[in-house]
Structures are given as C-alpha cells and as structure tokens.
Short mmCIF file of C-alpha atoms and ligand atoms in Angstrom, two decimals:
data_model
loop_
_atom_site.label_atom_id
_atom_site.label_comp_id
_atom_site.label_asym_id
_atom_site.label_seq_id
_atom_site.Cartn_x
_atom_site.Cartn_y
_atom_site.Cartn_z
CA UNK A 1 -50.44 -59.06 -38.47
CA UNK A 2 -47.50 -59.97 -36.12
CA UNK A 3 -46.03 -61.67 -39.21
CA UNK A 4 -46.41 -58.37 -41.60
CA UNK A 5 -44.73 -56.42 -38.99
CA UNK A 6 -42.03 -58.97 -38.73
CA UNK A 7 -41.34 -58.80 -42.51
CA UNK A 8 -41.51 -54.94 -42.56
CA UNK A 9 -38.97 -54.89 -39.93
CA UNK A 10 -36.84 -57.50 -41.60
CA UNK A 11 -37.03 -55.56 -44.79
CA UNK A 12 -36.17 -52.33 -43.21
CA UNK A 13 -33.10 -53.50 -41.32
CA UNK A 14 -32.04 -55.26 -44.43
CA UNK A 15 -32.35 -52.00 -46.68
CA UNK A 16 -30.35 -50.23 -44.10
CA UNK A 17 -27.64 -52.69 -44.17
CA UNK A 18 -27.75 -53.11 -48.15
CA UNK A 19 -27.50 -49.63 -49.12
CA UNK A 20 -25.49 -47.77 -45.99
CA UNK A 21 -24.27 -45.00 -48.55
CA UNK A 22 -27.73 -43.93 -49.64
CA UNK A 23 -28.91 -43.91 -46.15
CA UNK A 24 -25.92 -41.90 -44.77
CA UNK A 25 -26.45 -39.57 -47.68
CA UNK A 26 -30.01 -38.97 -46.76
CA UNK A 27 -28.90 -38.49 -43.10
CA UNK A 28 -26.46 -36.00 -44.10
CA UNK A 29 -28.77 -34.15 -46.39
CA UNK A 30 -31.09 -33.83 -43.42
CA UNK A 31 -28.73 -32.85 -40.56
CA UNK A 32 -26.83 -30.40 -43.06
CA UNK A 33 -30.01 -28.50 -43.42
CA UNK A 34 -30.02 -28.10 -39.77
CA UNK A 35 -27.03 -25.82 -40.14
CA UNK A 36 -27.85 -23.91 -43.35
CA UNK A 37 -25.47 -21.56 -45.30
CA UNK A 38 -27.07 -18.90 -47.32
CA UNK A 39 -26.52 -19.09 -51.09
CA UNK A 40 -24.65 -15.66 -51.12
CA UNK A 41 -23.18 -13.66 -48.65
CA UNK A 42 -21.69 -10.17 -48.35
CA UNK A 43 -17.86 -10.51 -48.13
CA UNK A 44 -17.73 -7.36 -46.01
CA UNK A 45 -20.47 -7.54 -43.47
CA UNK A 46 -20.78 -11.43 -43.60
CA UNK A 47 -24.53 -11.08 -44.07
CA UNK A 48 -27.17 -12.16 -46.60
CA UNK A 49 -26.94 -9.45 -49.11
CA UNK A 50 -30.44 -7.64 -49.41
CA UNK A 51 -31.86 -7.35 -53.00
CA UNK A 52 -29.55 -9.90 -54.45
CA UNK A 53 -30.22 -13.52 -55.10
CA UNK A 54 -28.78 -16.62 -56.57
CA UNK A 55 -31.19 -17.91 -59.33
CA UNK A 56 -30.33 -21.85 -60.51
CA UNK A 57 -31.86 -22.76 -63.54
CA UNK A 58 -34.42 -25.58 -63.88
CA UNK A 59 -31.95 -27.84 -65.50
CA UNK A 60 -29.08 -26.93 -62.60
CA UNK A 61 -31.61 -28.09 -60.10
CA UNK A 62 -32.73 -31.14 -61.79
CA UNK A 63 -29.31 -32.24 -61.91
CA UNK A 64 -28.39 -30.72 -58.57
CA UNK A 65 -26.06 -33.80 -57.22
CA UNK A 66 -23.94 -33.13 -60.31
CA UNK A 67 -24.25 -29.57 -60.38
CA UNK A 68 -23.49 -29.03 -56.57
CA UNK A 69 -20.27 -31.24 -56.86
CA UNK A 70 -18.82 -29.65 -59.74
CA UNK A 71 -19.42 -26.46 -58.09
CA UNK A 72 -18.04 -27.53 -55.02
CA UNK A 73 -14.72 -29.02 -56.73
CA UNK A 74 -14.48 -25.34 -58.48
CA UNK A 75 -14.46 -23.66 -55.25
CA UNK A 76 -11.31 -25.17 -53.85
CA UNK A 77 -8.06 -23.74 -52.95
CA UNK A 78 -5.09 -25.38 -54.73
CA UNK A 79 -3.90 -26.92 -51.39
CA UNK A 80 -7.48 -28.15 -50.43
CA UNK A 81 -7.80 -29.57 -53.99
CA UNK A 82 -4.91 -31.55 -53.78
CA UNK A 83 -5.70 -32.83 -50.20
CA UNK A 84 -9.31 -33.54 -51.34
CA UNK A 85 -8.03 -35.64 -54.26
CA UNK A 86 -5.60 -37.53 -52.48
CA UNK A 87 -7.83 -38.67 -50.00
CA UNK A 88 -10.65 -39.58 -51.77
CA UNK A 89 -8.39 -41.33 -54.47
CA UNK A 90 -6.99 -43.56 -51.69
CA UNK A 91 -10.20 -44.22 -49.90
CA UNK A 92 -12.18 -45.29 -52.97
CA UNK A 93 -9.22 -47.50 -54.09
CA UNK A 94 -8.88 -49.25 -50.76
CA UNK A 95 -12.71 -49.47 -50.51
CA UNK A 96 -12.78 -50.81 -54.07
CA UNK A 97 -9.99 -53.23 -53.62
CA UNK A 98 -10.81 -55.00 -50.20
CA UNK A 99 -14.55 -55.66 -51.45
CA UNK A 100 -15.31 -59.33 -51.82
CA UNK A 101 -14.91 -60.66 -55.27
CA UNK A 102 -12.44 -62.12 -57.88
CA UNK A 103 -8.74 -60.33 -58.14
CA UNK A 104 -10.01 -59.03 -61.57
CA UNK A 105 -13.19 -57.47 -59.88
CA UNK A 106 -11.51 -55.97 -57.00
CA UNK A 107 -8.66 -54.62 -59.33
CA UNK A 108 -11.65 -53.23 -61.41
CA UNK A 109 -13.17 -51.53 -58.60
CA UNK A 110 -10.00 -50.42 -57.08
CA UNK A 111 -9.31 -48.31 -60.40
CA UNK A 112 -13.24 -47.35 -61.05
CA UNK A 113 -13.40 -44.89 -57.71
CA UNK A 114 -10.31 -42.88 -58.23
CA UNK A 115 -11.05 -42.77 -61.87
CA UNK A 116 -14.58 -41.18 -61.26
CA UNK A 117 -12.96 -38.55 -58.88
CA UNK A 118 -10.43 -37.47 -61.53
CA UNK A 119 -13.38 -37.38 -64.21
CA UNK A 120 -15.28 -35.26 -61.98
CA UNK A 121 -12.36 -32.85 -61.50
CA UNK A 122 -12.06 -32.44 -65.17
CA UNK A 123 -15.77 -31.88 -65.42
CA UNK A 124 -15.66 -29.20 -63.05
CA UNK A 125 -13.13 -27.35 -65.28
CA UNK A 126 -14.43 -28.24 -68.77
CA UNK A 127 -18.00 -29.81 -68.71
CA UNK A 128 -20.62 -27.42 -70.37
CA UNK A 129 -23.68 -27.03 -68.02
CA UNK A 130 -26.25 -24.92 -66.60
CA UNK A 131 -25.06 -22.35 -64.19
CA UNK A 132 -26.47 -20.16 -61.17
CA UNK A 133 -27.02 -16.75 -61.92
CA UNK A 134 -26.82 -13.47 -59.77
CA UNK A 135 -30.05 -11.38 -59.80
CA UNK A 136 -30.37 -8.08 -58.16
CA UNK A 137 -33.64 -6.05 -57.59
CA UNK A 138 -31.56 -2.58 -57.50
CA UNK A 139 -31.62 -1.27 -61.14
CA UNK A 140 -29.13 1.59 -59.86
CA UNK A 141 -26.26 -0.87 -59.44
CA UNK A 142 -24.18 -2.62 -61.94
CA UNK A 143 -23.18 -6.31 -61.54
CA UNK A 144 -19.34 -6.00 -62.61
CA UNK A 145 -16.29 -8.31 -62.54
CA UNK A 146 -12.95 -6.34 -62.37
CA UNK A 147 -10.39 -8.88 -63.34
CA UNK A 148 -10.73 -11.54 -65.87
CA UNK A 149 -8.70 -13.24 -68.86
CA UNK A 150 -8.95 -14.31 -72.24
CA UNK A 151 -6.18 -16.55 -74.32
CA UNK A 152 -4.09 -13.29 -74.60
CA UNK A 153 -2.62 -14.24 -71.04
CA UNK A 154 0.06 -17.06 -71.02
CA UNK A 155 -1.97 -18.88 -68.66
CA UNK A 156 -5.24 -18.35 -70.54
CA UNK A 157 -7.27 -21.06 -71.95
CA UNK A 158 -6.12 -21.46 -75.57
CA UNK A 159 -9.08 -20.11 -78.01
CA UNK A 160 -10.76 -18.47 -75.01
CA UNK A 161 -12.08 -15.12 -76.90
CA UNK A 162 -13.50 -12.32 -75.38
CA UNK A 163 -16.78 -13.19 -76.84
CA UNK A 164 -16.35 -16.71 -74.71
CA UNK A 165 -15.58 -14.52 -71.71
CA UNK A 166 -18.61 -12.16 -72.26
CA UNK A 167 -20.87 -15.41 -72.62
CA UNK A 168 -19.46 -16.80 -69.37
CA UNK A 169 -20.25 -13.93 -67.17
CA UNK A 170 -23.85 -13.25 -69.09
CA UNK A 171 -24.59 -16.57 -68.08
CA UNK A 172 -23.99 -15.91 -64.45
CA UNK A 173 -25.60 -12.41 -64.36
CA UNK A 174 -22.79 -9.97 -64.91
CA UNK A 175 -23.64 -7.08 -66.89
CA UNK A 176 -19.90 -5.78 -67.35
CA UNK A 177 -16.51 -6.86 -67.00
CA UNK A 178 -13.02 -5.54 -67.24
CA UNK A 179 -10.79 -7.68 -69.22
CA UNK A 180 -7.37 -7.83 -67.45
CA UNK A 181 -4.84 -10.09 -69.40
CA UNK A 182 -1.25 -10.50 -68.04
CA UNK A 183 0.66 -7.51 -69.34
CA UNK A 184 -1.43 -7.36 -72.64
CA UNK A 185 -3.92 -4.26 -72.96
CA UNK A 186 -7.29 -5.43 -73.88
CA UNK A 187 -8.42 -2.94 -76.65
CA UNK A 188 -11.52 -4.84 -78.41
CA UNK A 189 -14.35 -3.43 -75.92
CA UNK A 190 -17.73 -4.54 -76.76
CA UNK A 191 -21.34 -4.25 -75.61
CA UNK A 192 -23.17 -7.52 -76.18
CA UNK A 193 -24.01 -9.80 -74.47
CA UNK A 194 -22.36 -7.87 -71.74
CA UNK A 195 -19.97 -4.79 -71.67
CA UNK A 196 -16.32 -5.64 -71.86
CA UNK A 197 -14.14 -2.99 -70.33
CA UNK A 198 -10.58 -1.85 -71.23
CA UNK A 199 -7.75 -2.93 -68.47
CA UNK A 200 -4.75 -5.08 -67.94
CA UNK A 201 -2.91 -7.12 -65.25
CA UNK A 202 0.67 -5.79 -65.00
CA UNK A 203 3.13 -8.14 -63.15
CA UNK A 204 5.80 -6.06 -61.26
CA UNK A 205 8.01 -6.92 -58.37
CA UNK A 206 5.83 -9.76 -57.17
CA UNK A 207 2.94 -7.88 -57.34
CA UNK A 208 0.21 -8.00 -59.83
CA UNK A 209 -1.56 -4.56 -60.21
CA UNK A 210 -5.04 -4.64 -62.00
CA UNK A 211 -5.23 -1.25 -64.17
CA UNK A 212 -8.78 -0.47 -65.02
CA UNK A 213 -9.80 2.13 -67.77
CA UNK A 214 -7.59 4.10 -70.21
CA UNK A 215 -4.47 2.31 -69.82
CA UNK A 216 -1.66 2.72 -71.94
CA UNK A 217 1.75 0.78 -72.38
CA UNK A 218 4.31 0.96 -69.80
CA UNK A 219 8.26 -0.11 -69.51
CA UNK A 220 7.70 -2.82 -66.89
CA UNK A 221 11.50 -2.80 -66.36
CA UNK A 222 11.14 0.65 -64.55
CA UNK A 223 8.79 -0.72 -61.88
CA UNK A 224 10.23 -4.16 -61.37
CA UNK A 225 13.25 -2.92 -59.43
CA UNK A 226 12.58 -2.57 -56.10
CA UNK A 227 9.33 -2.33 -53.71
CA UNK A 228 9.31 1.67 -54.23
CA UNK A 229 9.84 1.40 -57.89
CA UNK A 230 6.71 -1.03 -58.03
CA UNK A 231 4.74 1.48 -55.95
CA UNK A 232 5.36 4.34 -58.53
CA UNK A 233 3.01 2.21 -60.96
CA UNK A 234 -0.09 3.71 -59.19
CA UNK A 235 0.96 7.61 -60.07
CA UNK A 236 1.41 6.34 -63.56
CA UNK A 237 -1.95 4.82 -63.70
CA UNK A 238 -3.17 7.89 -62.51
CA UNK A 239 -1.59 10.04 -64.91
CA UNK A 240 -3.07 7.74 -67.86
CA UNK A 241 -6.56 8.34 -66.30
CA UNK A 242 -6.87 4.78 -65.15
CA UNK A 243 -7.18 2.99 -61.66
CA UNK A 244 -4.91 0.69 -60.12
CA UNK A 245 -5.94 -2.19 -57.74
CA UNK A 246 -3.65 -4.57 -55.84
CA UNK A 247 -4.74 -8.11 -56.67
CA UNK A 248 -4.79 -11.42 -54.81
CA UNK A 249 -2.94 -13.55 -54.01
CA UNK A 250 0.38 -11.47 -54.64
CA UNK A 251 -0.07 -8.71 -52.03
CA UNK A 252 -1.01 -11.32 -49.27
CA UNK A 253 1.99 -13.48 -50.17
CA UNK A 254 4.75 -11.15 -51.40
CA UNK A 255 3.71 -7.47 -49.89
CA UNK A 256 1.45 -8.27 -46.58
CA UNK A 257 3.89 -5.80 -44.71
CA UNK A 258 3.71 -3.14 -47.23
CA UNK A 259 0.08 -2.36 -47.37
CA UNK A 260 0.31 1.18 -45.71
CA UNK A 261 3.06 1.99 -48.55
CA UNK A 262 0.41 0.77 -51.17
CA UNK A 263 -2.09 3.24 -49.61
CA UNK A 264 0.43 6.05 -49.44
CA UNK A 265 1.68 5.32 -53.25
CA UNK A 266 -2.01 6.02 -54.23
CA UNK A 267 -3.53 2.23 -54.68
CA UNK A 268 -7.07 2.82 -55.50
CA UNK A 269 -8.53 -0.51 -53.75
CA UNK A 270 -7.75 -4.01 -52.81
CA UNK A 271 -9.26 -7.42 -54.34
CA UNK A 272 -10.75 -8.94 -50.85
CA UNK A 273 -11.84 -12.24 -52.80
CA UNK A 274 -10.32 -13.84 -55.81
CA UNK A 275 -11.66 -17.12 -56.90
CA UNK A 276 -8.25 -18.52 -58.63
CA UNK A 277 -7.14 -21.55 -56.69
CA UNK A 278 -3.96 -19.70 -55.39
CA UNK A 279 -6.08 -16.83 -54.17
CA UNK A 280 -9.25 -18.39 -52.74
CA UNK A 281 -7.88 -19.53 -49.42
CA UNK A 282 -7.25 -15.66 -48.52
CA UNK A 283 -8.20 -16.16 -44.73
CA UNK A 284 -11.10 -14.05 -43.05
CA UNK A 285 -8.97 -12.73 -40.48
CA UNK A 286 -6.61 -11.14 -43.03
CA UNK A 287 -9.41 -9.83 -45.20
CA UNK A 288 -10.82 -8.16 -42.08
CA UNK A 289 -7.35 -6.27 -41.77
CA UNK A 290 -7.52 -4.89 -45.20
CA UNK A 291 -11.28 -4.01 -44.81
CA UNK A 292 -10.17 -1.94 -42.09
CA UNK A 293 -7.51 -0.36 -43.92
CA UNK A 294 -9.59 0.21 -47.14
CA UNK A 295 -12.47 1.84 -44.93
CA UNK A 296 -9.86 4.13 -43.27
CA UNK A 297 -8.86 5.59 -46.61
CA UNK A 298 -12.00 5.36 -48.31
CA UNK A 299 -10.68 2.93 -50.93
CA UNK A 300 -12.34 0.49 -53.12
CA UNK A 301 -12.61 -3.35 -52.31
CA UNK A 302 -13.48 -5.86 -54.85
CA UNK A 303 -14.11 -9.50 -55.61
CA UNK A 304 -12.57 -10.87 -58.69
CA UNK A 305 -13.48 -14.00 -60.82
CA UNK A 306 -9.95 -13.89 -62.02
CA UNK A 307 -11.35 -16.24 -64.79
CA UNK A 308 -8.77 -17.75 -67.35
CA UNK A 309 -11.33 -19.98 -69.30
CA UNK A 310 -11.43 -23.00 -66.86
CA UNK A 311 -14.18 -23.78 -64.88
CA UNK A 312 -17.86 -22.75 -65.30
CA UNK A 313 -18.73 -20.68 -62.29
CA UNK A 314 -17.74 -17.62 -60.43
CA UNK A 315 -17.47 -17.39 -56.86
CA UNK A 316 -17.92 -13.71 -56.55
CA UNK A 317 -19.84 -10.76 -58.20
CA UNK A 318 -19.64 -7.01 -57.75
CA UNK A 319 -22.59 -4.79 -57.14
CA UNK A 320 -21.08 -1.12 -58.43
CA UNK A 321 -23.03 2.05 -57.66
CA UNK A 322 -21.74 4.71 -60.00
CA UNK A 323 -22.89 7.44 -58.04
CA UNK A 324 -21.20 6.31 -54.93
CA UNK A 325 -17.26 6.43 -54.47
CA UNK A 326 -14.42 4.40 -52.70
CA UNK A 327 -15.48 2.14 -49.97
CA UNK A 328 -19.20 2.38 -50.27
CA UNK A 329 -19.02 2.30 -54.34
CA UNK A 330 -18.79 -1.53 -54.62
CA UNK A 331 -20.57 -4.45 -52.65
CA UNK A 332 -18.64 -7.73 -53.05
CA UNK A 333 -21.26 -10.68 -53.10
CA UNK A 334 -19.58 -14.29 -52.67
CA UNK A 335 -20.52 -18.03 -52.43
CA UNK A 336 -20.08 -18.62 -48.66
CA UNK A 337 -18.18 -22.02 -49.67
CA UNK A 338 -15.54 -19.86 -51.33
CA UNK A 339 -14.86 -17.56 -48.27
CA UNK A 340 -14.60 -20.63 -46.06
CA UNK A 341 -11.67 -21.95 -48.07
CA UNK A 342 -9.27 -19.91 -45.96
CA UNK A 343 -10.67 -20.70 -42.71
CA UNK A 344 -10.13 -24.76 -42.86
CA UNK A 345 -6.86 -26.62 -42.99
CA UNK A 346 -6.23 -28.19 -46.32
CA UNK A 347 -6.15 -31.98 -44.76
CA UNK A 348 -9.84 -31.39 -43.83
CA UNK A 349 -10.92 -30.69 -47.21
CA UNK A 350 -12.23 -34.38 -48.19
CA UNK A 351 -14.90 -33.86 -45.53
CA UNK A 352 -15.46 -30.08 -44.87
CA UNK A 353 -15.78 -29.40 -48.75
CA UNK A 354 -18.66 -31.91 -49.16
CA UNK A 355 -20.12 -30.62 -45.79
CA UNK A 356 -20.15 -26.99 -46.82
CA UNK A 357 -21.78 -27.71 -50.14
CA UNK A 358 -24.47 -29.75 -48.44
CA UNK A 359 -25.02 -26.84 -45.78
CA UNK A 360 -25.39 -24.42 -48.78
CA UNK A 361 -28.13 -26.34 -50.68
CA UNK A 362 -31.34 -24.38 -51.17
CA UNK A 363 -34.41 -26.69 -50.58
CA UNK A 364 -35.10 -27.34 -54.19
CA UNK A 365 -31.63 -28.56 -54.65
CA UNK A 366 -31.82 -30.77 -51.39
CA UNK A 367 -35.28 -32.08 -52.74
CA UNK A 368 -33.50 -32.89 -56.08
CA UNK A 369 -30.93 -34.83 -54.16
CA UNK A 370 -33.29 -36.67 -51.99
CA UNK A 371 -35.36 -37.71 -55.29
CA UNK A 372 -32.23 -38.85 -56.97
CA UNK A 373 -31.27 -40.89 -54.02
CA UNK A 374 -34.30 -42.46 -53.51
CA UNK A 375 -34.90 -43.54 -57.04
CA UNK A 376 -31.58 -45.13 -57.29
CA UNK A 377 -32.17 -46.78 -54.00
CA UNK A 378 -35.69 -48.22 -55.22
CA UNK A 379 -34.08 -49.57 -58.38
CA UNK A 380 -31.50 -51.13 -56.64
CA UNK A 381 -33.57 -52.52 -53.62
CA UNK A 382 -36.23 -54.42 -55.99
CA UNK A 383 -34.97 -57.75 -56.43
CA UNK A 384 -34.47 -58.94 -59.95
CA UNK A 385 -37.03 -61.11 -61.54
CA UNK A 386 -35.70 -64.94 -61.26
CA UNK A 387 -33.81 -65.84 -64.33
CA UNK A 388 -33.04 -62.45 -65.43
CA UNK A 389 -29.80 -61.11 -66.28
CA UNK A 390 -28.37 -58.20 -64.45
CA UNK A 391 -29.44 -55.56 -66.85
CA UNK A 392 -29.59 -52.14 -66.51
CA UNK A 393 -33.20 -51.76 -67.62
CA UNK A 394 -35.92 -51.17 -64.82
CA UNK A 395 -37.92 -53.63 -66.93
CA UNK A 396 -35.42 -56.31 -65.68
CA UNK A 397 -36.69 -55.93 -62.03
CA UNK A 398 -39.88 -57.02 -60.55
CA UNK A 399 -41.84 -54.25 -58.97
CA UNK A 400 -43.49 -56.79 -56.50
CA UNK A 401 -40.91 -56.69 -53.42
CA UNK A 402 -42.36 -59.95 -51.65
CA UNK A 403 -42.83 -61.93 -55.08
CA UNK A 404 -41.75 -65.67 -54.02
CA UNK A 405 -38.99 -66.42 -56.50
CA UNK A 406 -39.13 -69.72 -58.55
CA UNK A 407 -36.12 -72.04 -58.28
CA UNK A 408 -34.54 -71.60 -61.44
CA UNK A 409 -34.89 -74.32 -63.96
ZN1 LIG B 501 -5.55 -12.48 -63.00
#
C-alpha cells in the first residue's frame, strides 16, 4: 500500500511540474469563480438587468475557450489592445526562445507564440463564429441599436452591405437598428431579418452627431465653423423631424466642457457606451456625470455598437420602451468587460483582460474550459508507447499509465 501511495505521489508531483500551464489555468478558472461578474449589466444602475439574459448557442459554449478569448479581444480599448499585444508577443517570444533545444527549435518557438497572438487578433475581427444573443422576457420593449455602419462609410468594411449588418444584429438578438454612415444618409430601409431604420452620422467641428429618423441632406460647412455653429445642427435636425445624439468618443475627447451648451442647443441624448476601440474606454466616473446631466434634463442615454463590419460581437444593447419618453425610454445593457475598459490602466491589459474574461464566465462556459484542459492534459500526460513516433493521434498513446516500457531494440 505504501508503495502505491508513493507512486501516486510521484505521479501527482510530476504532473504538476510537467504541466504548470494547465494546472495554473485550472486554478485561475476556480479562483475567478469566487469573484464572478454577471453576463450583462445595466450601464445606468450597474445592476444585473431584470428580464434580459445573454443566451450562448451550444457551439459557442462547446468552443468556450476560443469563443471567450475572441470576445475578450474584441472588447479592448485601442490603447489596451496595443499594450496587451505588446506584452504577450514579447513574453511568448522570450519564453519560446529561452526554452531548451537546438537553435532552430528555439527560433521556431520564439516565432510561434507571437504568431498565435496575432492570429487570435485577426480571428477576433474576421473569423465567422457563433455569438451570444440578448433575449428579453418583456415583449413591450424593442432591442435596438442606435449607431452602426455599412461599407458606405469611409471606414466601413469593404463589401459590408445593409443585409450583412442586419444579419449581424439579428444573430445577437437585435430587433431593429438605425444605420448611421459617416455623412451618407441611409435610404434603403428593410424589415427582415430585422428593421433597419434611416439615419446618418454627421461630422461637424470635432463632434459626431448621430441623427435618427427622417434626415435630409445638410451643408456641413455651415455647422463646421465653430462650436456655436456646430450646436445649431440640433435645431436643424428638429426642423427635419429627426433626433440628434452626441456620439462617443468625440464629446468626451473634444467637447467635454461644452455639454451644458449641447443641452441648451437641444441635444436629444448622449451615448454612454460605444463599442468602438477609441470609445469603449469611456471612464465610469465621466459616464456618471453625463448620466446626471441627462437625468436632470430628461434626455435619452443610449448604447452604440458602432459596428463597421469588423468584429463579430456587440458590447451593448438597448431595450427601448416606445411608450416612455426621455431618460426612462431606454435601458442600456452592456457586457461588464466592456464597461471595465475605462477603469483599468492600459499597461495592465495583458493580465486584467484575461482576468475580467474569466470572472465573467457562466458555469457552462467554465465547465467547457475545464473539460478542454483536462482532455489536453490527459492526452499529453499519458506516455507514448515505446517505439511509437510523436504523432498527434491518440492511438499513438498508451492508455496504461504505469505500463513498463520495453527498452528499444
Ligand atoms: Zn460611427
């Protein structure tokens, strides 16, 4: 009995020592479950929204390690994306290069890790994949997006048609979206698979104004002269029967001191969450100030996917109540990892982004991660049959852990 206990102990210690990454990941998966984040959060109250749920397709959950990593890479601010990329590329190159082996092996490993990181980044932007969807129990609200682009925008993905945008929204639970191309009015409304509504995003004097509804062409030069001229656009939109929202990141970056002037000029609302890399880092403290201003004046607050055809997932949805007005008419439901972008310094992204991702896992996603790690661990821990080459097939592995190896020859 003592011998068996000793063998078990040796095997266990060896497993831990030989597979530190797998065991560290398992530990992190369990540890992060002690500080869980909800799948969705109300961006105004910070609470878990009642009656709205994030539904993950089976294929998304089965592939959770890939799905979650690609989502987490999508919800990075521009600065955090650069920091995360730099740290991981450098760390993996060093780790690969410093491991034992021939020079060729070490060079190969030093390149492989960074290449994998870059491929994951490209995958987050381009790879077709199952995506989570927002489902609401309240049939009185419309799940809507107020700000999204097609190829008609100069920075839209080439070939990204209104149909593609509608399919992108439908897959994530949206029932309607305004189409707001840069300075190009959208005039091909459709009803299937979701309603696409007319709008435009006017660029005037460092500000982007998302115009919703019956928009007509304007002479942008008139509004581009100075802040006062820019603010005149809101009155013009009202004359047209349209609404004007102040978009992120422009009012944060260029007009932070002018927000009460925006209100006086008739702005109908503010974006408080925008998933674009330059806007997603809008800090919670500033969001709170905008919320206070909007509540005081009964203005709309909205979330914007600001989709340009890149990336598969939105970080925000709106639950719009047609019967209500102003501040109460819209609920902004966001992914917590997106809201956290403005709360962490860029240089911490290499570890805070994975940590936020792990904390937000549902139990089914967490189980999927653990299953994948155990499968790979068992596969790698079981010794190869003596004489067999290092193939990738499980058939090349002996399933008898303690089988005595015959000396070769
Ligand atoms: Zn935009």
